[in-house]
Tab-separated table of C-alpha atoms in Angstrom:
chain	number	residue	atom	x	y	z
W	1	UNK	CA	10.910	23.469	-7.316
W	2	UNK	CA	7.784	23.995	-4.683
W	3	UNK	CA	8.353	22.775	-1.383
W	4	UNK	CA	5.379	20.980	-1.231
W	5	UNK	CA	6.349	17.452	0.108
W	6	UNK	CA	7.954	19.337	3.526
W	7	UNK	CA	4.689	21.721	3.259
W	8	UNK	CA	2.889	18.344	2.940
W	9	UNK	CA	4.636	15.842	5.635
W	10	UNK	CA	3.657	19.407	7.847
W	11	UNK	CA	0.446	18.220	7.140
W	12	UNK	CA	1.256	14.536	8.647
W	13	UNK	CA	0.946	13.005	5.728
W	14	UNK	CA	3.847	10.714	6.079
W	15	UNK	CA	5.214	10.470	1.865
W	16	UNK	CA	6.188	7.103	1.449
W	17	UNK	CA	7.581	5.941	-2.439
W	18	UNK	CA	5.768	3.764	-3.967
W	19	UNK	CA	9.142	1.447	-5.119
W	20	UNK	CA	12.156	-0.314	-4.550
W	21	UNK	CA	14.666	-1.449	-6.397
W	22	UNK	CA	17.971	-3.178	-5.694
W	23	UNK	CA	20.014	-0.475	-8.335
W	24	UNK	CA	17.586	1.956	-5.749
W	25	UNK	CA	19.103	0.375	-3.100
W	26	UNK	CA	22.871	0.122	-4.213
W	27	UNK	CA	23.469	3.722	-6.038
W	28	UNK	CA	21.862	4.917	-2.387
W	29	UNK	CA	19.298	6.728	-4.330
W	30	UNK	CA	17.095	5.686	-1.880
W	31	UNK	CA	19.008	7.338	0.661
W	32	UNK	CA	18.980	10.187	-1.733
W	33	UNK	CA	15.164	10.173	-1.939
W	34	UNK	CA	14.728	10.597	2.842
W	35	UNK	CA	17.065	13.665	2.607
W	36	UNK	CA	15.016	15.297	-1.084
W	37	UNK	CA	12.220	14.214	-1.113
W	38	UNK	CA	11.218	14.033	3.054
W	39	UNK	CA	10.941	9.799	1.802
W	40	UNK	CA	9.978	8.311	5.604
W	41	UNK	CA	8.618	4.704	3.546
W	42	UNK	CA	9.035	1.905	1.107
W	43	UNK	CA	5.715	0.410	-0.601
W	44	UNK	CA	6.475	-3.041	-3.170
W	45	UNK	CA	4.472	-5.156	-5.097
W	46	UNK	CA	4.775	-8.350	-7.389
W	47	UNK	CA	5.010	-5.434	-10.504
W	48	UNK	CA	7.536	-3.539	-8.724
W	49	UNK	CA	9.839	-6.098	-8.660
W	50	UNK	CA	8.785	-7.306	-11.520
W	51	UNK	CA	10.208	-5.052	-13.075
W	52	UNK	CA	12.484	-4.388	-11.432
W	53	UNK	CA	14.181	-7.683	-11.960
W	54	UNK	CA	14.456	-7.781	-15.412
W	55	UNK	CA	16.446	-3.715	-15.718
W	56	UNK	CA	20.090	-3.365	-15.777
W	57	UNK	CA	22.062	-6.318	-13.966
W	58	UNK	CA	21.904	-5.327	-10.277
W	59	UNK	CA	20.647	-9.083	-9.050
W	60	UNK	CA	22.933	-11.077	-11.147
W	61	UNK	CA	25.150	-11.955	-8.907
W	62	UNK	CA	22.451	-13.220	-6.712
W	63	UNK	CA	20.848	-15.327	-9.328
W	64	UNK	CA	24.270	-17.338	-9.995
W	65	UNK	CA	24.990	-17.603	-6.370
W	66	UNK	CA	20.989	-19.199	-6.183
W	67	UNK	CA	21.203	-21.251	-9.329
W	68	UNK	CA	24.657	-23.125	-8.355
W	69	UNK	CA	22.794	-23.832	-5.690
W	70	UNK	CA	19.994	-25.547	-7.841
W	71	UNK	CA	17.158	-23.827	-5.456
W	72	UNK	CA	13.666	-23.709	-6.779
W	73	UNK	CA	12.390	-20.913	-8.823
W	74	UNK	CA	9.653	-19.978	-5.618
W	75	UNK	CA	12.554	-20.122	-3.001
W	76	UNK	CA	14.791	-18.548	-4.863
W	77	UNK	CA	12.002	-15.268	-5.357
W	78	UNK	CA	11.596	-15.169	-1.789
W	79	UNK	CA	15.619	-14.728	-1.238
W	80	UNK	CA	15.975	-12.316	-3.683
W	81	UNK	CA	12.491	-10.014	-3.303
W	82	UNK	CA	13.477	-10.557	1.197
W	83	UNK	CA	17.415	-9.140	0.005
W	84	UNK	CA	15.207	-5.822	-1.090
W	85	UNK	CA	13.261	-5.355	1.361
W	86	UNK	CA	15.537	-6.527	4.290
W	87	UNK	CA	18.523	-3.767	2.924
W	88	UNK	CA	16.029	-0.999	2.622
W	89	UNK	CA	14.493	-1.966	6.123
W	90	UNK	CA	17.899	-0.954	7.294
W	91	UNK	CA	18.222	2.263	5.562
W	92	UNK	CA	14.628	3.349	6.774
W	93	UNK	CA	15.443	1.924	9.979
W	94	UNK	CA	16.688	5.881	11.551
W	95	UNK	CA	12.988	7.214	10.435
W	96	UNK	CA	11.536	4.050	12.429
W	97	UNK	CA	13.374	4.407	15.563
W	98	UNK	CA	12.870	8.488	15.347
W	99	UNK	CA	9.187	7.694	14.626
W	100	UNK	CA	9.076	4.934	18.026
W	101	UNK	CA	7.898	2.521	14.796
W	102	UNK	CA	5.470	5.130	12.965
W	103	UNK	CA	7.046	5.659	10.016
W	104	UNK	CA	10.636	4.024	7.988
W	105	UNK	CA	7.975	1.266	7.061
W	106	UNK	CA	9.027	-1.129	4.315
W	107	UNK	CA	6.190	-3.578	2.486
W	108	UNK	CA	6.187	-7.157	1.455
W	109	UNK	CA	3.228	-8.454	-0.595
W	110	UNK	CA	2.396	-12.391	0.329
W	111	UNK	CA	2.658	-14.315	-2.665
W	112	UNK	CA	-0.455	-13.130	-4.508
W	113	UNK	CA	-1.916	-16.201	-5.859
W	114	UNK	CA	-3.007	-17.053	-1.969
W	115	UNK	CA	-5.579	-13.756	-2.009
W	116	UNK	CA	-8.313	-16.848	-1.412
W	117	UNK	CA	-6.532	-18.747	0.777
W	118	UNK	CA	-7.034	-17.574	4.790
W	119	UNK	CA	-4.438	-20.318	6.278
W	120	UNK	CA	-1.758	-19.974	3.409
W	121	UNK	CA	-2.018	-15.653	3.197
W	122	UNK	CA	-1.381	-16.444	7.429
W	123	UNK	CA	1.759	-19.204	7.170
W	124	UNK	CA	3.514	-16.680	4.057
W	125	UNK	CA	2.596	-13.803	6.464
W	126	UNK	CA	4.506	-15.550	8.875
W	127	UNK	CA	7.342	-16.929	6.896
W	128	UNK	CA	8.139	-13.800	5.703
W	129	UNK	CA	8.527	-11.691	8.843
W	130	UNK	CA	10.705	-14.095	10.234
W	131	UNK	CA	12.644	-14.161	6.636
W	132	UNK	CA	13.273	-10.598	6.845
W	133	UNK	CA	13.368	-10.153	10.570
W	134	UNK	CA	13.376	-6.535	10.436
W	135	UNK	CA	10.958	-4.928	13.584
W	136	UNK	CA	9.860	-2.593	10.371
W	137	UNK	CA	8.630	-4.113	8.016
W	138	UNK	CA	5.316	-4.978	6.943
W	139	UNK	CA	3.392	-7.636	5.151
W	140	UNK	CA	0.998	-7.055	2.569
W	141	UNK	CA	-2.449	-8.529	2.881
W	142	UNK	CA	-4.958	-8.157	0.021
W	143	UNK	CA	-8.345	-6.670	1.667
W	144	UNK	CA	-10.589	-10.006	-0.084
W	145	UNK	CA	-13.614	-11.810	1.754
W	146	UNK	CA	-10.714	-14.891	2.879
W	147	UNK	CA	-7.941	-11.456	3.298
W	148	UNK	CA	-9.890	-10.352	6.359
W	149	UNK	CA	-9.086	-13.155	8.925
W	150	UNK	CA	-5.627	-13.798	7.527
W	151	UNK	CA	-5.208	-9.843	8.555
W	152	UNK	CA	-6.962	-10.116	12.310
W	153	UNK	CA	-5.080	-13.630	12.332
W	154	UNK	CA	-1.368	-12.255	11.414
W	155	UNK	CA	-1.944	-9.101	13.769
W	156	UNK	CA	-2.711	-11.476	16.553
W	157	UNK	CA	0.598	-12.783	15.717
W	158	UNK	CA	2.032	-9.499	16.161
W	159	UNK	CA	3.374	-9.212	13.275
W	160	UNK	CA	2.879	-5.547	11.279
W	161	UNK	CA	0.294	-5.298	8.560
W	162	UNK	CA	-0.113	-3.270	5.653
W	163	UNK	CA	-3.651	-3.729	4.017
W	164	UNK	CA	-4.109	-3.298	0.834
W	165	UNK	CA	-6.299	-3.957	-2.626
W	166	UNK	CA	-8.872	-2.072	-0.330
W	167	UNK	CA	-11.689	0.107	-3.018
W	168	UNK	CA	-15.515	0.018	-1.140
W	169	UNK	CA	-16.093	1.790	1.319
W	170	UNK	CA	-17.831	-1.555	2.865
W	171	UNK	CA	-14.545	-3.449	2.054
W	172	UNK	CA	-12.644	-0.887	3.980
W	173	UNK	CA	-14.614	-0.894	7.448
W	174	UNK	CA	-14.715	-5.127	7.374
W	175	UNK	CA	-10.494	-4.380	7.409
W	176	UNK	CA	-10.950	-1.879	10.236
W	177	UNK	CA	-13.148	-4.562	12.013
W	178	UNK	CA	-10.632	-7.025	11.079
W	179	UNK	CA	-7.721	-4.705	12.562
W	180	UNK	CA	-9.822	-4.211	16.113
W	181	UNK	CA	-9.723	-7.432	15.870
W	182	UNK	CA	-5.981	-8.263	15.385
W	183	UNK	CA	-5.030	-6.048	18.033
W	184	UNK	CA	-7.045	-7.711	20.383
W	185	UNK	CA	-6.377	-11.409	19.787
W	186	UNK	CA	-2.574	-9.766	19.605
W	187	UNK	CA	-2.857	-8.244	23.467
W	188	UNK	CA	-4.761	-11.657	24.750
W	189	UNK	CA	-2.018	-13.731	22.789
W	190	UNK	CA	0.663	-11.549	24.733
W	191	UNK	CA	2.080	-9.058	22.423
W	192	UNK	CA	2.685	-5.851	23.318
W	193	UNK	CA	0.520	-3.194	21.412
W	194	UNK	CA	2.347	-0.657	20.844
W	195	UNK	CA	4.885	-2.085	18.398
W	196	UNK	CA	2.060	-3.294	16.284
W	197	UNK	CA	1.787	-0.755	13.146
W	198	UNK	CA	-1.205	-1.078	10.408
W	199	UNK	CA	-1.987	0.800	7.092
W	200	UNK	CA	-4.690	0.210	5.522
W	201	UNK	CA	-4.150	0.833	1.308
W	202	UNK	CA	-7.195	2.689	0.020
W	203	UNK	CA	-6.791	2.754	-4.139
W	204	UNK	CA	-6.527	6.265	-5.553
W	205	UNK	CA	-6.866	6.630	-9.007
W	206	UNK	CA	-8.044	3.235	-10.554
W	207	UNK	CA	-11.993	4.405	-9.458
W	208	UNK	CA	-11.619	7.164	-11.560
W	209	UNK	CA	-10.293	5.079	-14.194
W	210	UNK	CA	-13.187	2.528	-13.980
W	211	UNK	CA	-16.172	5.105	-13.622
W	212	UNK	CA	-14.778	7.321	-16.015
W	213	UNK	CA	-14.661	4.661	-18.154
W	214	UNK	CA	-18.281	3.878	-17.872
W	215	UNK	CA	-19.312	7.337	-17.740
W	216	UNK	CA	-18.188	8.135	-20.796
W	217	UNK	CA	-19.456	5.263	-22.524
W	218	UNK	CA	-23.136	6.948	-20.662
W	219	UNK	CA	-21.979	9.931	-22.836
W	220	UNK	CA	-24.839	12.749	-21.916
W	221	UNK	CA	-23.579	15.934	-19.931
W	222	UNK	CA	-24.256	15.392	-16.835
W	223	UNK	CA	-22.352	12.132	-17.326
W	224	UNK	CA	-19.184	13.695	-18.750
W	225	UNK	CA	-18.636	16.437	-16.338
W	226	UNK	CA	-18.634	14.017	-13.553
W	227	UNK	CA	-15.213	12.131	-14.573
W	228	UNK	CA	-12.445	12.855	-12.669
W	229	UNK	CA	-14.805	12.817	-9.069
W	230	UNK	CA	-15.267	9.543	-7.921
W	231	UNK	CA	-11.816	8.698	-6.729
W	232	UNK	CA	-11.456	11.512	-3.856
W	233	UNK	CA	-15.035	11.476	-2.903
W	234	UNK	CA	-14.285	7.314	-2.458
W	235	UNK	CA	-11.420	8.175	-0.150
W	236	UNK	CA	-12.546	11.011	1.010
W	237	UNK	CA	-15.119	9.454	2.813
W	238	UNK	CA	-12.920	6.428	3.893
W	239	UNK	CA	-11.554	9.001	5.440
W	240	UNK	CA	-14.817	10.026	7.465
W	241	UNK	CA	-15.239	6.296	8.731
W	242	UNK	CA	-12.116	6.053	9.493
W	243	UNK	CA	-12.301	9.137	11.941
W	244	UNK	CA	-15.891	7.480	12.645
W	245	UNK	CA	-13.761	3.951	13.718
W	246	UNK	CA	-11.139	5.693	15.947
W	247	UNK	CA	-13.304	7.722	17.477
W	248	UNK	CA	-15.541	4.541	19.690
W	249	UNK	CA	-15.169	3.575	22.416
W	250	UNK	CA	-14.224	-0.345	21.004
W	251	UNK	CA	-10.828	1.883	19.873
W	252	UNK	CA	-10.219	3.644	23.142
W	253	UNK	CA	-10.217	0.918	25.244
W	254	UNK	CA	-7.381	-0.589	22.933
W	255	UNK	CA	-6.123	2.736	23.179
W	256	UNK	CA	-4.813	2.310	26.210
W	257	UNK	CA	-3.212	-0.607	26.269
W	258	UNK	CA	-0.790	0.685	23.879
W	259	UNK	CA	-2.573	0.005	20.719
W	260	UNK	CA	-1.517	2.679	17.542
W	261	UNK	CA	-4.196	3.492	15.800
W	262	UNK	CA	-4.687	1.644	11.785
W	263	UNK	CA	-3.531	4.913	8.926
W	264	UNK	CA	-5.422	4.891	5.854
W	265	UNK	CA	-3.044	4.774	2.872
W	266	UNK	CA	-3.654	6.120	-0.377
W	267	UNK	CA	-2.303	4.032	-3.318
W	268	UNK	CA	-2.795	4.305	-6.890
W	269	UNK	CA	-1.745	7.754	-6.701
W	270	UNK	CA	0.286	7.691	-9.953
W	271	UNK	CA	-2.791	9.941	-12.709
W	272	UNK	CA	-4.132	7.630	-15.064
W	273	UNK	CA	-6.129	10.446	-16.834
W	274	UNK	CA	-4.077	12.922	-18.740
W	275	UNK	CA	-6.224	15.627	-18.402
W	276	UNK	CA	-6.490	15.880	-14.419
W	277	UNK	CA	-3.792	17.727	-12.749
W	278	UNK	CA	-1.094	14.983	-11.736
W	279	UNK	CA	-0.997	15.437	-8.621
W	280	UNK	CA	-4.445	15.561	-7.919
W	281	UNK	CA	-4.251	12.263	-5.620
W	282	UNK	CA	-1.728	14.348	-3.554
W	283	UNK	CA	-3.184	17.388	-2.969
W	284	UNK	CA	-6.701	16.499	-3.180
W	285	UNK	CA	-5.821	14.271	-0.198
W	286	UNK	CA	-4.116	16.216	2.474
W	287	UNK	CA	-5.215	14.863	6.078
W	288	UNK	CA	-3.669	14.420	9.728
W	289	UNK	CA	-2.256	10.762	10.318
W	290	UNK	CA	-1.943	9.344	7.176
W	291	UNK	CA	0.117	7.663	4.434
W	292	UNK	CA	0.613	8.853	0.506
W	293	UNK	CA	2.143	5.857	-1.016
W	294	UNK	CA	3.994	7.889	-4.779
W	295	UNK	CA	5.316	6.003	-7.928
W	296	UNK	CA	8.824	8.321	-8.753
W	297	UNK	CA	6.913	10.514	-11.155
W	298	UNK	CA	4.006	11.333	-8.760
W	299	UNK	CA	6.539	12.247	-6.489
W	300	UNK	CA	8.771	14.572	-9.003
W	301	UNK	CA	5.768	16.130	-9.987
W	302	UNK	CA	5.187	17.242	-6.784
W	303	UNK	CA	7.987	18.132	-5.264
W	304	UNK	CA	7.886	20.136	-8.873
W	305	UNK	CA	4.669	22.133	-8.695
W	306	UNK	CA	2.463	20.824	-5.864
W	307	UNK	CA	0.854	23.089	-4.052
W	308	UNK	CA	-0.268	22.023	-0.473
W	309	UNK	CA	-3.081	24.133	0.936
W	310	UNK	CA	-3.460	22.691	4.257
W	311	UNK	CA	-6.811	20.269	5.028
W	312	UNK	CA	-8.157	19.595	1.614
W	313	UNK	CA	-10.869	16.258	2.871
W	314	UNK	CA	-12.228	17.769	6.749
W	315	UNK	CA	-15.163	19.475	5.079
W	316	UNK	CA	-15.959	17.791	2.107
W	317	UNK	CA	-18.125	15.017	3.588
W	318	UNK	CA	-21.440	16.535	2.063
W	319	UNK	CA	-20.189	17.129	-1.955
W	320	UNK	CA	-18.035	13.291	-1.610
W	321	UNK	CA	-21.983	11.586	-0.680
W	322	UNK	CA	-23.495	13.855	-3.109
W	323	UNK	CA	-21.156	13.073	-6.213
W	324	UNK	CA	-21.860	9.726	-5.433
W	325	UNK	CA	-26.035	9.938	-5.367
W	326	UNK	CA	-25.458	11.976	-9.018
W	327	UNK	CA	-22.649	9.145	-10.256
W	328	UNK	CA	-25.789	6.539	-8.856
W	329	UNK	CA	-28.673	9.065	-10.587
W	330	UNK	CA	-26.609	9.219	-14.182
W	331	UNK	CA	-26.557	4.641	-14.058
W	332	UNK	CA	-23.314	3.781	-12.651
W	333	UNK	CA	-23.141	1.480	-10.145
W	334	UNK	CA	-20.508	1.675	-7.702
W	335	UNK	CA	-20.537	-1.173	-5.711
W	336	UNK	CA	-20.364	-3.307	-9.832
W	337	UNK	CA	-17.087	-1.564	-9.800
W	338	UNK	CA	-15.447	-2.282	-6.674
W	339	UNK	CA	-16.255	-5.721	-7.509
W	340	UNK	CA	-14.384	-5.429	-10.843
W	341	UNK	CA	-11.951	-3.510	-9.061
W	342	UNK	CA	-11.324	-5.523	-6.542
W	343	UNK	CA	-10.757	-9.244	-8.880
W	344	UNK	CA	-8.662	-6.904	-11.063
W	345	UNK	CA	-5.806	-5.872	-8.937
W	346	UNK	CA	-5.216	-9.501	-7.658
W	347	UNK	CA	-5.542	-10.260	-11.446
W	348	UNK	CA	-3.053	-7.661	-12.150
W	349	UNK	CA	-0.871	-9.021	-9.681
W	350	UNK	CA	-1.056	-12.795	-10.078
W	351	UNK	CA	-0.095	-11.919	-13.507
W	352	UNK	CA	2.620	-10.101	-12.648
W	353	UNK	CA	3.682	-13.379	-10.628
W	354	UNK	CA	3.377	-15.413	-11.887
W	355	UNK	CA	6.002	-13.581	-14.616
W	356	UNK	CA	8.451	-13.327	-12.885
W	357	UNK	CA	8.128	-16.428	-11.314
W	358	UNK	CA	9.359	-17.297	-15.408
W	359	UNK	CA	11.215	-14.198	-16.491
W	360	UNK	CA	13.510	-15.753	-13.037
W	361	UNK	CA	13.098	-19.198	-14.185
W	362	UNK	CA	14.912	-18.908	-17.448
W	363	UNK	CA	17.024	-16.586	-16.039
W	364	UNK	CA	18.058	-19.828	-13.553
W	365	UNK	CA	18.273	-22.254	-16.172
W	366	UNK	CA	20.702	-19.850	-18.033
W	367	UNK	CA	22.708	-19.991	-15.541
W	368	UNK	CA	22.875	-23.083	-14.476
């Protein structure tokens, strides 16, 4: 067993778990991971909840009570997910207090079907904030075109935000602009900026999956030599953009008012290609003031045999740009890749949300 997760934490990377379930909470597994795996935060998404509800009997008692009350399936979903998120937030509250709100965070996503509706996204973000009623909640909002103004307005309400489904550098810069505007709006609205936190979830492995599929279709030696490189290059250039924005005069003015920077969060860090090292998106993205949210398998792999060798992002920007140029030279359009990935990301979460609704509807009907 290595000390990689401890070393990762000491390098300034917060270890978050990309999973939540009632079973994990009631068995004390999350508490155990906090003490043995250096976990200091939790993220969730519709796919995770769909899977959790389908396994075991941990939700049966609450589902029965909801059925007896005759609630709608939409209300039942929010009651169930909010219950888990509140519980996880309470478990992580000591970390939240010890880090002055930087970590100890738990994320809950707005209904992904609202990804193209700014007004309803803001309304639901406010409703989730009220429903969970924990200061260490982060409401997840997708970085779609309609999501950007929703991010600004939600932050302006004093609500902490996890911006999700970021793939491209262009969109990431728009996300950071939305964050800066939101923090200024929060100040104008009378909120304490030091109490509002945000992360920007930059998706990693899905980039390699899509790019490598295209490289293999091209099939030349030059193309195949680039497999497994796009995701790290993309994320490393994102960190470069982060350092530029959060050293700007605009940011310094907000920081003087007590605002805390929006941290990059490396999401989708489970390696999909078995020919790649299973800790690649952890060991290759070590940089201070970032978050890495890992599925259980990646967390365990990192604990077992990961090797942290210091910062692996600084000093890589020129190579990352070269990799991007080489991808363009062999015919891979990253613009198209990122457009496809954003739409697929939304669609996958919508499908999981619908699956969750259907499964819960069947359970409610059976118990009624």
